[in-house]
Structures are given as C-alpha cells and as structure tokens.
Amino acid sequence: MSGPEHATTAGQPAREYPFFVVGQWSGPDVEVWAVLEAPDDAAERSDALEECTLDAEDAFGTVEVVFAATAAEAEVTARREAVETAVRTGQQNRRSRVGSHSRITHYYKQ
C-alpha cells in the first residue's frame, strides 16, 4: 500500500479521503495490488481514475474508489464491499437461475 496516513485529533471523527484501491475482484475474493491516495478535487480525481483504470486493465485488474481515513481502512472497506456485493449478487443470481431453469424446462417439454 502507498499513500500518507492522515493524522486525526483525539475525540474528533476522522476525515475521510478518497483512495484508489487497485487489484482484482473475483466475487468476495479481492487481491489488492495497491492503495493510492486520490485527488480531493472531483474533476482531478475523475482524470486520475481514468488513467489508473487504464493501467489496471492492462493487467486485468480494476480500480475502486473508496472513502476512508487511512489507506489501510480503505483496503478493509474495499474488501468488505466486495463481500457484500457478492452476497447480493449471489442472491439475485439464485433467484434468476430458478426462474430461467423453469422456463427452459417448460420450453423443451413436449
């Protein structure tokens, strides 16, 4: 991981910063290659994200934008979101498969 760790004041909620989490996502499994601090400015972040995404795609990876207080927290958040997305998608796919299977079975019965 790279990027500065931001200081927080005791008793104050930590300010969240944008980070690019670069790696490969395969359902709930995440292989993180790097966590980079992203620009605060939305326009600059968009440009940097495009450039970072092109580099990641060359290695069959992706980039996720995560807001967190530190780079380590950004990695943890990206991993948690990957698991949550896989669970949601898996539930949707199970429902979808059942419906599709029923239709296909119906179409081929004669």
PDB file of N, CA and C in Angstrom:
ATOM      1  N   MET A   1       0.852  -1.175   0.000  1.00  0.00           N
ATOM      2  CA  MET A   1       0.000   0.000   0.000  1.00  0.00           C
ATOM      3  C   MET A   1       0.890   1.227   0.000  1.00  0.00           C
ATOM      4  N   SER A   2       0.380   2.276  -0.575  1.00  0.00           N
ATOM      5  CA  SER A   2       1.120   3.515  -0.530  1.00  0.00           C
ATOM      6  C   SER A   2       0.163   4.647  -0.255  1.00  0.00           C
ATOM      7  N   GLY A   3       0.712   5.785   0.075  1.00  0.00           N
ATOM      8  CA  GLY A   3      -0.117   6.934   0.406  1.00  0.00           C
ATOM      9  C   GLY A   3       0.081   7.298   1.858  1.00  0.00           C
ATOM     10  N   PRO A   4      -0.004   8.585   2.170  1.00  0.00           N
ATOM     11  CA  PRO A   4       0.231   9.017   3.535  1.00  0.00           C
ATOM     12  C   PRO A   4      -0.909   8.611   4.458  1.00  0.00           C
ATOM     13  N   GLU A   5      -0.568   8.379   5.687  1.00  0.00           N
ATOM     14  CA  GLU A   5      -1.574   8.140   6.714  1.00  0.00           C
ATOM     15  C   GLU A   5      -1.901   9.512   7.295  1.00  0.00           C
ATOM     16  N   HIS A   6      -3.159   9.841   7.415  1.00  0.00           N
ATOM     17  CA  HIS A   6      -3.579  11.152   7.853  1.00  0.00           C
ATOM     18  C   HIS A   6      -3.712  11.206   9.362  1.00  0.00           C
ATOM     19  N   ALA A   7      -3.320  12.311   9.921  1.00  0.00           N
ATOM     20  CA  ALA A   7      -3.410  12.499  11.368  1.00  0.00           C
ATOM     21  C   ALA A   7      -4.842  12.832  11.759  1.00  0.00           C
ATOM     22  N   THR A   8      -5.263  12.336  12.913  1.00  0.00           N
ATOM     23  CA  THR A   8      -6.578  12.669  13.436  1.00  0.00           C
ATOM     24  C   THR A   8      -6.401  13.217  14.841  1.00  0.00           C
ATOM     25  N   THR A   9      -7.312  14.072  15.233  1.00  0.00           N
ATOM     26  CA  THR A   9      -7.283  14.651  16.557  1.00  0.00           C
ATOM     27  C   THR A   9      -8.143  13.787  17.475  1.00  0.00           C
ATOM     28  N   ALA A  10      -7.649  13.546  18.686  1.00  0.00           N
ATOM     29  CA  ALA A  10      -8.398  12.722  19.634  1.00  0.00           C
ATOM     30  C   ALA A  10      -9.770  13.334  19.873  1.00  0.00           C
ATOM     31  N   GLY A  11     -10.795  12.497  19.842  1.00  0.00           N
ATOM     32  CA  GLY A  11     -12.151  12.960  20.081  1.00  0.00           C
ATOM     33  C   GLY A  11     -12.852  13.481  18.838  1.00  0.00           C
ATOM     34  N   GLN A  12     -12.122  13.758  17.791  1.00  0.00           N
ATOM     35  CA  GLN A  12     -12.689  14.246  16.542  1.00  0.00           C
ATOM     36  C   GLN A  12     -12.922  13.066  15.602  1.00  0.00           C
ATOM     37  N   PRO A  13     -14.042  13.058  14.898  1.00  0.00           N
ATOM     38  CA  PRO A  13     -14.214  11.988  13.909  1.00  0.00           C
ATOM     39  C   PRO A  13     -13.172  12.141  12.808  1.00  0.00           C
ATOM     40  N   ALA A  14     -12.669  11.025  12.326  1.00  0.00           N
ATOM     41  CA  ALA A  14     -11.642  11.050  11.281  1.00  0.00           C
ATOM     42  C   ALA A  14     -12.252  11.540   9.980  1.00  0.00           C
ATOM     43  N   ARG A  15     -11.542  12.432   9.308  1.00  0.00           N
ATOM     44  CA  ARG A  15     -11.976  12.902   7.993  1.00  0.00           C
ATOM     45  C   ARG A  15     -11.691  11.795   6.997  1.00  0.00           C
ATOM     46  N   GLU A  16     -12.614  11.576   6.092  1.00  0.00           N
ATOM     47  CA  GLU A  16     -12.409  10.552   5.083  1.00  0.00           C
ATOM     48  C   GLU A  16     -11.860  11.174   3.809  1.00  0.00           C
ATOM     49  N   TYR A  17     -10.905  10.479   3.218  1.00  0.00           N
ATOM     50  CA  TYR A  17     -10.238  10.901   1.997  1.00  0.00           C
ATOM     51  C   TYR A  17     -10.519   9.871   0.908  1.00  0.00           C
ATOM     52  N   PRO A  18     -10.485  10.306  -0.346  1.00  0.00           N
ATOM     53  CA  PRO A  18     -10.663   9.329  -1.430  1.00  0.00           C
ATOM     54  C   PRO A  18      -9.373   8.543  -1.675  1.00  0.00           C
ATOM     55  N   PHE A  19      -9.531   7.253  -1.886  1.00  0.00           N
ATOM     56  CA  PHE A  19      -8.423   6.362  -2.220  1.00  0.00           C
ATOM     57  C   PHE A  19      -8.812   5.527  -3.427  1.00  0.00           C
ATOM     58  N   PHE A  20      -7.815   5.190  -4.237  1.00  0.00           N
ATOM     59  CA  PHE A  20      -7.995   4.235  -5.308  1.00  0.00           C
ATOM     60  C   PHE A  20      -7.483   2.898  -4.776  1.00  0.00           C
ATOM     61  N   VAL A  21      -8.353   1.893  -4.753  1.00  0.00           N
ATOM     62  CA  VAL A  21      -7.934   0.548  -4.373  1.00  0.00           C
ATOM     63  C   VAL A  21      -7.810  -0.226  -5.680  1.00  0.00           C
ATOM     64  N   VAL A  22      -6.601  -0.651  -5.983  1.00  0.00           N
ATOM     65  CA  VAL A  22      -6.289  -1.290  -7.253  1.00  0.00           C
ATOM     66  C   VAL A  22      -6.043  -2.770  -7.021  1.00  0.00           C
ATOM     67  N   GLY A  23      -6.674  -3.612  -7.839  1.00  0.00           N
ATOM     68  CA  GLY A  23      -6.455  -5.045  -7.705  1.00  0.00           C
ATOM     69  C   GLY A  23      -7.387  -5.836  -8.589  1.00  0.00           C
ATOM     70  N   GLN A  24      -7.589  -7.088  -8.209  1.00  0.00           N
ATOM     71  CA  GLN A  24      -8.504  -7.969  -8.940  1.00  0.00           C
ATOM     72  C   GLN A  24      -9.611  -8.401  -8.002  1.00  0.00           C
ATOM     73  N   TRP A  25     -10.831  -8.288  -8.486  1.00  0.00           N
ATOM     74  CA  TRP A  25     -12.017  -8.685  -7.733  1.00  0.00           C
ATOM     75  C   TRP A  25     -12.580  -9.931  -8.390  1.00  0.00           C
ATOM     76  N   SER A  26     -12.833 -10.943  -7.604  1.00  0.00           N
ATOM     77  CA  SER A  26     -13.476 -12.152  -8.092  1.00  0.00           C
ATOM     78  C   SER A  26     -14.506 -12.543  -7.040  1.00  0.00           C
ATOM     79  N   GLY A  27     -15.684 -11.963  -7.178  1.00  0.00           N
ATOM     80  CA  GLY A  27     -16.713 -12.178  -6.156  1.00  0.00           C
ATOM     81  C   GLY A  27     -16.232 -11.597  -4.836  1.00  0.00           C
ATOM     82  N   PRO A  28     -16.266 -12.387  -3.766  1.00  0.00           N
ATOM     83  CA  PRO A  28     -15.841 -11.873  -2.475  1.00  0.00           C
ATOM     84  C   PRO A  28     -14.323 -11.867  -2.306  1.00  0.00           C
ATOM     85  N   ASP A  29     -13.595 -12.491  -3.223  1.00  0.00           N
ATOM     86  CA  ASP A  29     -12.138 -12.554  -3.121  1.00  0.00           C
ATOM     87  C   ASP A  29     -11.517 -11.328  -3.781  1.00  0.00           C
ATOM     88  N   VAL A  30     -10.657 -10.662  -3.040  1.00  0.00           N
ATOM     89  CA  VAL A  30     -10.012  -9.459  -3.539  1.00  0.00           C
ATOM     90  C   VAL A  30      -8.504  -9.606  -3.381  1.00  0.00           C
ATOM     91  N   GLU A  31      -7.792  -9.400  -4.464  1.00  0.00           N
ATOM     92  CA  GLU A  31      -6.335  -9.343  -4.407  1.00  0.00           C
ATOM     93  C   GLU A  31      -5.964  -7.876  -4.604  1.00  0.00           C
ATOM     94  N   VAL A  32      -5.568  -7.209  -3.527  1.00  0.00           N
ATOM     95  CA  VAL A  32      -5.244  -5.787  -3.587  1.00  0.00           C
ATOM     96  C   VAL A  32      -3.783  -5.629  -3.990  1.00  0.00           C
ATOM     97  N   TRP A  33      -3.584  -4.857  -5.045  1.00  0.00           N
ATOM     98  CA  TRP A  33      -2.232  -4.589  -5.529  1.00  0.00           C
ATOM     99  C   TRP A  33      -1.684  -3.298  -4.936  1.00  0.00           C
ATOM    100  N   ALA A  34      -2.538  -2.299  -4.767  1.00  0.00           N
ATOM    101  CA  ALA A  34      -2.084  -1.001  -4.252  1.00  0.00           C
ATOM    102  C   ALA A  34      -3.277  -0.208  -3.751  1.00  0.00           C
ATOM    103  N   VAL A  35      -3.005   0.644  -2.784  1.00  0.00           N
ATOM    104  CA  VAL A  35      -3.995   1.613  -2.328  1.00  0.00           C
ATOM    105  C   VAL A  35      -3.323   2.972  -2.463  1.00  0.00           C
ATOM    106  N   LEU A  36      -3.895   3.811  -3.316  1.00  0.00           N
ATOM    107  CA  LEU A  36      -3.301   5.107  -3.634  1.00  0.00           C
ATOM    108  C   LEU A  36      -4.233   6.229  -3.212  1.00  0.00           C
ATOM    109  N   GLU A  37      -3.667   7.264  -2.612  1.00  0.00           N
ATOM    110  CA  GLU A  37      -4.494   8.411  -2.268  1.00  0.00           C
ATOM    111  C   GLU A  37      -4.922   9.105  -3.554  1.00  0.00           C
ATOM    112  N   ALA A  38      -6.204   9.374  -3.673  1.00  0.00           N
ATOM    113  CA  ALA A  38      -6.760  10.021  -4.863  1.00  0.00           C
ATOM    114  C   ALA A  38      -6.887  11.522  -4.611  1.00  0.00           C
ATOM    115  N   PRO A  39      -6.927  12.318  -5.674  1.00  0.00           N
ATOM    116  CA  PRO A  39      -7.116  13.761  -5.505  1.00  0.00           C
ATOM    117  C   PRO A  39      -8.465  14.071  -4.847  1.00  0.00           C
ATOM    118  N   ASP A  40      -8.485  15.101  -4.005  1.00  0.00           N
ATOM    119  CA  ASP A  40      -9.732  15.533  -3.366  1.00  0.00           C
ATOM    120  C   ASP A  40     -10.700  16.142  -4.369  1.00  0.00           C
ATOM    121  N   ASP A  41     -10.167  16.899  -5.329  1.00  0.00           N
ATOM    122  CA  ASP A  41     -10.995  17.565  -6.325  1.00  0.00           C
ATOM    123  C   ASP A  41     -11.640  16.523  -7.242  1.00  0.00           C
ATOM    124  N   ALA A  42     -12.950  16.590  -7.389  1.00  0.00           N
ATOM    125  CA  ALA A  42     -13.697  15.590  -8.163  1.00  0.00           C
ATOM    126  C   ALA A  42     -13.236  15.506  -9.620  1.00  0.00           C
ATOM    127  N   ALA A  43     -12.962  16.637 -10.253  1.00  0.00           N
ATOM    128  CA  ALA A  43     -12.530  16.631 -11.658  1.00  0.00           C
ATOM    129  C   ALA A  43     -11.144  15.997 -11.788  1.00  0.00           C
ATOM    130  N   GLU A  44     -10.243  16.376 -10.894  1.00  0.00           N
ATOM    131  CA  GLU A  44      -8.903  15.787 -10.909  1.00  0.00           C
ATOM    132  C   GLU A  44      -8.973  14.292 -10.602  1.00  0.00           C
ATOM    133  N   ARG A  45      -9.839  13.916  -9.669  1.00  0.00           N
ATOM    134  CA  ARG A  45      -9.993  12.511  -9.303  1.00  0.00           C
ATOM    135  C   ARG A  45     -10.509  11.703 -10.495  1.00  0.00           C
ATOM    136  N   SER A  46     -11.454  12.268 -11.237  1.00  0.00           N
ATOM    137  CA  SER A  46     -12.001  11.585 -12.406  1.00  0.00           C
ATOM    138  C   SER A  46     -10.910  11.330 -13.440  1.00  0.00           C
ATOM    139  N   ASP A  47     -10.084  12.344 -13.693  1.00  0.00           N
ATOM    140  CA  ASP A  47      -8.990  12.183 -14.654  1.00  0.00           C
ATOM    141  C   ASP A  47      -7.980  11.141 -14.171  1.00  0.00           C
ATOM    142  N   ALA A  48      -7.621  11.219 -12.888  1.00  0.00           N
ATOM    143  CA  ALA A  48      -6.659  10.272 -12.325  1.00  0.00           C
ATOM    144  C   ALA A  48      -7.225   8.862 -12.325  1.00  0.00           C
ATOM    145  N   LEU A  49      -8.528   8.744 -12.045  1.00  0.00           N
ATOM    146  CA  LEU A  49      -9.174   7.426 -12.050  1.00  0.00           C
ATOM    147  C   LEU A  49      -9.126   6.811 -13.443  1.00  0.00           C
ATOM    148  N   GLU A  50      -9.380   7.608 -14.458  1.00  0.00           N
ATOM    149  CA  GLU A  50      -9.346   7.104 -15.830  1.00  0.00           C
ATOM    150  C   GLU A  50      -7.956   6.573 -16.166  1.00  0.00           C
ATOM    151  N   GLU A  51      -6.938   7.329 -15.812  1.00  0.00           N
ATOM    152  CA  GLU A  51      -5.565   6.919 -16.088  1.00  0.00           C
ATOM    153  C   GLU A  51      -5.203   5.644 -15.310  1.00  0.00           C
ATOM    154  N   CYS A  52      -5.559   5.627 -14.037  1.00  0.00           N
ATOM    155  CA  CYS A  52      -5.265   4.476 -13.181  1.00  0.00           C
ATOM    156  C   CYS A  52      -6.018   3.234 -13.667  1.00  0.00           C
ATOM    157  N   THR A  53      -7.252   3.420 -14.106  1.00  0.00           N
ATOM    158  CA  THR A  53      -8.072   2.312 -14.597  1.00  0.00           C
ATOM    159  C   THR A  53      -7.466   1.714 -15.857  1.00  0.00           C
ATOM    160  N   LEU A  54      -6.988   2.551 -16.771  1.00  0.00           N
ATOM    161  CA  LEU A  54      -6.355   2.038 -17.993  1.00  0.00           C
ATOM    162  C   LEU A  54      -5.128   1.201 -17.663  1.00  0.00           C
ATOM    163  N   ASP A  55      -4.329   1.670 -16.700  1.00  0.00           N
ATOM    164  CA  ASP A  55      -3.147   0.905 -16.278  1.00  0.00           C
ATOM    165  C   ASP A  55      -3.557  -0.423 -15.652  1.00  0.00           C
ATOM    166  N   ALA A  56      -4.574  -0.408 -14.808  1.00  0.00           N
ATOM    167  CA  ALA A  56      -5.023  -1.628 -14.134  1.00  0.00           C
ATOM    168  C   ALA A  56      -5.599  -2.625 -15.139  1.00  0.00           C
ATOM    169  N   GLU A  57      -6.346  -2.129 -16.117  1.00  0.00           N
ATOM    170  CA  GLU A  57      -6.949  -3.015 -17.114  1.00  0.00           C
ATOM    171  C   GLU A  57      -5.894  -3.746 -17.931  1.00  0.00           C
ATOM    172  N   ASP A  58      -4.738  -3.106 -18.126  1.00  0.00           N
ATOM    173  CA  ASP A  58      -3.652  -3.773 -18.858  1.00  0.00           C
ATOM    174  C   ASP A  58      -3.210  -5.050 -18.141  1.00  0.00           C
ATOM    175  N   ALA A  59      -3.385  -5.086 -16.818  1.00  0.00           N
ATOM    176  CA  ALA A  59      -3.009  -6.259 -16.017  1.00  0.00           C
ATOM    177  C   ALA A  59      -4.243  -7.043 -15.568  1.00  0.00           C
ATOM    178  N   PHE A  60      -5.377  -6.807 -16.244  1.00  0.00           N
ATOM    179  CA  PHE A  60      -6.648  -7.480 -15.943  1.00  0.00           C
ATOM    180  C   PHE A  60      -7.133  -7.177 -14.524  1.00  0.00           C
ATOM    181  N   GLY A  61      -6.918  -5.957 -14.099  1.00  0.00           N
ATOM    182  CA  GLY A  61      -7.376  -5.526 -12.786  1.00  0.00           C
ATOM    183  C   GLY A  61      -8.394  -4.415 -12.903  1.00  0.00           C
ATOM    184  N   THR A  62      -8.853  -3.954 -11.757  1.00  0.00           N
ATOM    185  CA  THR A  62      -9.806  -2.856 -11.714  1.00  0.00           C
ATOM    186  C   THR A  62      -9.413  -1.898 -10.603  1.00  0.00           C
ATOM    187  N   VAL A  63     -10.091  -0.755 -10.584  1.00  0.00           N
ATOM    188  CA  VAL A  63      -9.852   0.263  -9.573  1.00  0.00           C
ATOM    189  C   VAL A  63     -11.188   0.620  -8.942  1.00  0.00           C
ATOM    190  N   GLU A  64     -11.226   0.617  -7.633  1.00  0.00           N
ATOM    191  CA  GLU A  64     -12.418   1.037  -6.898  1.00  0.00           C
ATOM    192  C   GLU A  64     -12.071   2.308  -6.133  1.00  0.00           C
ATOM    193  N   VAL A  65     -12.988   3.261  -6.107  1.00  0.00           N
ATOM    194  CA  VAL A  65     -12.801   4.473  -5.316  1.00  0.00           C
ATOM    195  C   VAL A  65     -13.469   4.236  -3.978  1.00  0.00           C
ATOM    196  N   VAL A  66     -12.691   4.416  -2.914  1.00  0.00           N
ATOM    197  CA  VAL A  66     -13.179   4.193  -1.554  1.00  0.00           C
ATOM    198  C   VAL A  66     -12.829   5.411  -0.723  1.00  0.00           C
ATOM    199  N   PHE A  67     -13.767   5.848   0.096  1.00  0.00           N
ATOM    200  CA  PHE A  67     -13.504   6.964   1.005  1.00  0.00           C
ATOM    201  C   PHE A  67     -13.227   6.403   2.389  1.00  0.00           C
ATOM    202  N   ALA A  68     -12.072   6.776   2.962  1.00  0.00           N
ATOM    203  CA  ALA A  68     -11.669   6.259   4.265  1.00  0.00           C
ATOM    204  C   ALA A  68     -10.687   7.243   4.914  1.00  0.00           C
ATOM    205  N   ALA A  69     -10.419   7.039   6.198  1.00  0.00           N
ATOM    206  CA  ALA A  69      -9.489   7.912   6.922  1.00  0.00           C
ATOM    207  C   ALA A  69      -8.040   7.581   6.591  1.00  0.00           C
ATOM    208  N   THR A  70      -7.749   6.303   6.309  1.00  0.00           N
ATOM    209  CA  THR A  70      -6.377   5.877   6.017  1.00  0.00           C
ATOM    210  C   THR A  70      -6.392   4.881   4.861  1.00  0.00           C
ATOM    211  N   ALA A  71      -5.207   4.633   4.318  1.00  0.00           N
ATOM    212  CA  ALA A  71      -5.083   3.659   3.239  1.00  0.00           C
ATOM    213  C   ALA A  71      -5.459   2.260   3.728  1.00  0.00           C
ATOM    214  N   ALA A  72      -5.053   1.910   4.938  1.00  0.00           N
ATOM    215  CA  ALA A  72      -5.384   0.591   5.490  1.00  0.00           C
ATOM    216  C   ALA A  72      -6.898   0.437   5.638  1.00  0.00           C
ATOM    217  N   GLU A  73      -7.560   1.480   6.094  1.00  0.00           N
ATOM    218  CA  GLU A  73      -9.018   1.437   6.239  1.00  0.00           C
ATOM    219  C   GLU A  73      -9.691   1.339   4.862  1.00  0.00           C
ATOM    220  N   ALA A  74      -9.123   1.982   3.864  1.00  0.00           N
ATOM    221  CA  ALA A  74      -9.675   1.908   2.504  1.00  0.00           C
ATOM    222  C   ALA A  74      -9.614   0.472   1.990  1.00  0.00           C
ATOM    223  N   GLU A  75      -8.518  -0.221   2.257  1.00  0.00           N
ATOM    224  CA  GLU A  75      -8.400  -1.620   1.822  1.00  0.00           C
ATOM    225  C   GLU A  75      -9.441  -2.496   2.522  1.00  0.00           C
ATOM    226  N   VAL A  76      -9.603  -2.305   3.821  1.00  0.00           N
ATOM    227  CA  VAL A  76     -10.590  -3.082   4.579  1.00  0.00           C
ATOM    228  C   VAL A  76     -11.996  -2.809   4.043  1.00  0.00           C
ATOM    229  N   THR A  77     -12.291  -1.550   3.764  1.00  0.00           N
ATOM    230  CA  THR A  77     -13.604  -1.172   3.236  1.00  0.00           C
ATOM    231  C   THR A  77     -13.848  -1.805   1.874  1.00  0.00           C
ATOM    232  N   ALA A  78     -12.845  -1.792   1.001  1.00  0.00           N
ATOM    233  CA  ALA A  78     -12.989  -2.389  -0.332  1.00  0.00           C
ATOM    234  C   ALA A  78     -13.258  -3.886  -0.220  1.00  0.00           C
ATOM    235  N   ARG A  79     -12.565  -4.556   0.684  1.00  0.00           N
ATOM    236  CA  ARG A  79     -12.780  -5.997   0.874  1.00  0.00           C
ATOM    237  C   ARG A  79     -14.199  -6.272   1.395  1.00  0.00           C
ATOM    238  N   ARG A  80     -14.646  -5.463   2.374  1.00  0.00           N
ATOM    239  CA  ARG A  80     -15.987  -5.644   2.931  1.00  0.00           C
ATOM    240  C   ARG A  80     -17.049  -5.419   1.862  1.00  0.00           C
ATOM    241  N   GLU A  81     -16.882  -4.366   1.052  1.00  0.00           N
ATOM    242  CA  GLU A  81     -17.849  -4.075  -0.009  1.00  0.00           C
ATOM    243  C   GLU A  81     -17.874  -5.190  -1.055  1.00  0.00           C
ATOM    244  N   ALA A  82     -16.725  -5.816  -1.337  1.00  0.00           N
ATOM    245  CA  ALA A  82     -16.683  -6.921  -2.292  1.00  0.00           C
ATOM    246  C   ALA A  82     -17.505  -8.097  -1.782  1.00  0.00           C
ATOM    247  N   VAL A  83     -17.381  -8.394  -0.501  1.00  0.00           N
ATOM    248  CA  VAL A  83     -18.149  -9.500   0.082  1.00  0.00           C
ATOM    249  C   VAL A  83     -19.636  -9.169   0.050  1.00  0.00           C
ATOM    250  N   GLU A  84     -19.998  -7.946   0.439  1.00  0.00           N
ATOM    251  CA  GLU A  84     -21.411  -7.549   0.444  1.00  0.00           C
ATOM    252  C   GLU A  84     -22.007  -7.613  -0.957  1.00  0.00           C
ATOM    253  N   THR A  85     -21.255  -7.168  -1.953  1.00  0.00           N
ATOM    254  CA  THR A  85     -21.732  -7.200  -3.338  1.00  0.00           C
ATOM    255  C   THR A  85     -21.888  -8.642  -3.814  1.00  0.00           C
ATOM    256  N   ALA A  86     -20.926  -9.494  -3.466  1.00  0.00           N
ATOM    257  CA  ALA A  86     -21.011 -10.903  -3.876  1.00  0.00           C
ATOM    258  C   ALA A  86     -22.231 -11.575  -3.258  1.00  0.00           C
ATOM    259  N   VAL A  87     -22.526 -11.246  -2.013  1.00  0.00           N
ATOM    260  CA  VAL A  87     -23.697 -11.833  -1.359  1.00  0.00           C
ATOM    261  C   VAL A  87     -24.968 -11.364  -2.056  1.00  0.00           C
ATOM    262  N   ARG A  88     -25.070 -10.050  -2.315  1.00  0.00           N
ATOM    263  CA  ARG A  88     -26.253  -9.517  -3.013  1.00  0.00           C
ATOM    264  C   ARG A  88     -26.396 -10.121  -4.396  1.00  0.00           C
ATOM    265  N   THR A  89     -25.321 -10.172  -5.141  1.00  0.00           N
ATOM    266  CA  THR A  89     -25.346 -10.698  -6.498  1.00  0.00           C
ATOM    267  C   THR A  89     -25.668 -12.182  -6.494  1.00  0.00           C
ATOM    268  N   GLY A  90     -25.113 -12.922  -5.560  1.00  0.00           N
ATOM    269  CA  GLY A  90     -25.386 -14.349  -5.459  1.00  0.00           C
ATOM    270  C   GLY A  90     -26.843 -14.618  -5.187  1.00  0.00           C
ATOM    271  N   GLN A  91     -27.456 -13.802  -4.338  1.00  0.00           N
ATOM    272  CA  GLN A  91     -28.872 -13.979  -4.050  1.00  0.00           C
ATOM    273  C   GLN A  91     -29.703 -13.672  -5.293  1.00  0.00           C
ATOM    274  N   GLN A  92     -29.357 -12.639  -6.012  1.00  0.00           N
ATOM    275  CA  GLN A  92     -30.090 -12.290  -7.227  1.00  0.00           C
ATOM    276  C   GLN A  92     -29.909 -13.373  -8.277  1.00  0.00           C
ATOM    277  N   ASN A  93     -28.685 -13.904  -8.412  1.00  0.00           N
ATOM    278  CA  ASN A  93     -28.429 -14.932  -9.411  1.00  0.00           C
ATOM    279  C   ASN A  93     -29.192 -16.216  -9.091  1.00  0.00           C
ATOM    280  N   ARG A  94     -29.259 -16.576  -7.805  1.00  0.00           N
ATOM    281  CA  ARG A  94     -30.003 -17.777  -7.437  1.00  0.00           C
ATOM    282  C   ARG A  94     -31.459 -17.643  -7.831  1.00  0.00           C
ATOM    283  N   ARG A  95     -32.051 -16.491  -7.553  1.00  0.00           N
ATOM    284  CA  ARG A  95     -33.451 -16.280  -7.941  1.00  0.00           C
ATOM    285  C   ARG A  95     -33.590 -16.309  -9.451  1.00  0.00           C
ATOM    286  N   SER A  96     -32.671 -15.684 -10.143  1.00  0.00           N
ATOM    287  CA  SER A  96     -32.712 -15.617 -11.594  1.00  0.00           C
ATOM    288  C   SER A  96     -32.577 -17.002 -12.205  1.00  0.00           C
ATOM    289  N   ARG A  97     -31.647 -17.801 -11.692  1.00  0.00           N
ATOM    290  CA  ARG A  97     -31.422 -19.143 -12.227  1.00  0.00           C
ATOM    291  C   ARG A  97     -32.658 -20.010 -12.077  1.00  0.00           C
ATOM    292  N   VAL A  98     -33.316 -19.914 -10.939  1.00  0.00           N
ATOM    293  CA  VAL A  98     -34.505 -20.738 -10.729  1.00  0.00           C
ATOM    294  C   VAL A  98     -35.553 -20.396 -11.766  1.00  0.00           C
ATOM    295  N   GLY A  99     -35.788 -19.112 -11.973  1.00  0.00           N
ATOM    296  CA  GLY A  99     -36.776 -18.697 -12.967  1.00  0.00           C
ATOM    297  C   GLY A  99     -36.387 -19.134 -14.367  1.00  0.00           C
ATOM    298  N   SER A 100     -35.139 -18.956 -14.731  1.00  0.00           N
ATOM    299  CA  SER A 100     -34.681 -19.330 -16.059  1.00  0.00           C
ATOM    300  C   SER A 100     -34.780 -20.834 -16.256  1.00  0.00           C
ATOM    301  N   HIS A 101     -34.396 -21.581 -15.252  1.00  0.00           N
ATOM    302  CA  HIS A 101     -34.441 -23.041 -15.338  1.00  0.00           C
ATOM    303  C   HIS A 101     -35.884 -23.509 -15.558  1.00  0.00           C
ATOM    304  N   SER A 102     -36.796 -22.923 -14.850  1.00  0.00           N
ATOM    305  CA  SER A 102     -38.201 -23.308 -15.004  1.00  0.00           C
ATOM    306  C   SER A 102     -38.679 -23.014 -16.422  1.00  0.00           C
ATOM    307  N   ARG A 103     -38.317 -21.859 -16.941  1.00  0.00           N
ATOM    308  CA  ARG A 103     -38.743 -21.515 -18.303  1.00  0.00           C
ATOM    309  C   ARG A 103     -38.127 -22.435 -19.322  1.00  0.00           C
ATOM    310  N   ILE A 104     -36.840 -22.726 -19.197  1.00  0.00           N
ATOM    311  CA  ILE A 104     -36.171 -23.580 -20.163  1.00  0.00           C
ATOM    312  C   ILE A 104     -36.778 -24.979 -20.123  1.00  0.00           C
ATOM    313  N   THR A 105     -36.994 -25.509 -18.931  1.00  0.00           N
ATOM    314  CA  THR A 105     -37.609 -26.826 -18.806  1.00  0.00           C
ATOM    315  C   THR A 105     -38.968 -26.821 -19.470  1.00  0.00           C
ATOM    316  N   HIS A 106     -39.724 -25.789 -19.258  1.00  0.00           N
ATOM    317  CA  HIS A 106     -41.058 -25.689 -19.845  1.00  0.00           C
ATOM    318  C   HIS A 106     -40.987 -25.652 -21.373  1.00  0.00           C
ATOM    319  N   TYR A 107     -40.054 -24.888 -21.909  1.00  0.00           N
ATOM    320  CA  TYR A 107     -39.959 -24.767 -23.361  1.00  0.00           C
ATOM    321  C   TYR A 107     -39.576 -26.068 -24.037  1.00  0.00           C
ATOM    322  N   TYR A 108     -38.796 -26.928 -23.391  1.00  0.00           N
ATOM    323  CA  TYR A 108     -38.321 -28.134 -24.047  1.00  0.00           C
ATOM    324  C   TYR A 108     -39.180 -29.356 -23.748  1.00  0.00           C
ATOM    325  N   LYS A 109     -40.181 -29.230 -22.913  1.00  0.00           N
ATOM    326  CA  LYS A 109     -41.079 -30.370 -22.671  1.00  0.00           C
ATOM    327  C   LYS A 109     -42.048 -30.487 -23.847  1.00  0.00           C
ATOM    328  N   GLN A 110     -42.206 -31.701 -24.365  1.00  0.00           N
ATOM    329  CA  GLN A 110     -43.162 -31.898 -25.456  1.00  0.00           C
ATOM    330  C   GLN A 110     -43.818 -33.238 -25.339  1.00  0.00           C
TER     331      GLN A 110
END
